[in-house]
Amino acid sequence: ADYGRSLQLLQRARRFVDAQGGGMKVKTGIMVGVGEERDEVVDLMRDAAEHGVQVLTIGQYLQPSKRHHPVLRYVEPAEFAELEEIGRELGLGWVESGPLVRSSYHAREQSEARGAQPAADE
């Protein structure tokens, strides 16, 4: 994937959501621990906020098998907490950041916090 193109897509999604009167949120997520520098993560978070992202998840990459890219670093819980705070300071409305966070992590809570109603079959 191309980084600039991904940011453009997120921005287009936000414009679409805004044109529909809100209700939906633009969400993206990243995995850390594969060689990135902290400054790169913060830059990505800033770019995401500037391109309309409202919900961001940050989780620890875990190597699914020996054939996959290895974990290069396990991020400490305190650093995840710092990244969550930085995200809020950057204007991201909802940030989930932790070792086991995935894109669906606390999705129900995220939806309820913004006033969404649960599906009828739940």
PDB file of N, CA and C in Angstrom, residues 118-122:
ATOM      1  N   PRO A 118     -27.192  -0.637  19.126  1.00  0.00           N
ATOM      2  CA  PRO A 118     -26.796  -2.001  18.758  1.00  0.00           C
ATOM      3  C   PRO A 118     -27.720  -2.558  17.677  1.00  0.00           C
ATOM      4  N   ALA A 119     -27.194  -3.492  16.898  1.00  0.00           N
ATOM      5  CA  ALA A 119     -28.008  -4.149  15.879  1.00  0.00           C
ATOM      6  C   ALA A 119     -29.149  -4.899  16.544  1.00  0.00           C
ATOM      7  N   ALA A 120     -30.236  -5.080  15.820  1.00  0.00           N
ATOM      8  CA  ALA A 120     -31.445  -5.698  16.371  1.00  0.00           C
ATOM      9  C   ALA A 120     -31.201  -7.113  16.870  1.00  0.00           C
ATOM     10  N   ASP A 121     -30.265  -7.843  16.273  1.00  0.00           N
ATOM     11  CA  ASP A 121     -30.038  -9.239  16.669  1.00  0.00           C
ATOM     12  C   ASP A 121     -29.062  -9.377  17.829  1.00  0.00           C
ATOM     13  N   GLU A 122     -28.601  -8.290  18.409  1.00  0.00           N
ATOM     14  CA  GLU A 122     -27.646  -8.383  19.528  1.00  0.00           C
ATOM     15  C   GLU A 122     -28.362  -8.466  20.845  1.00  0.00           C
TER      16      GLU A 122
END
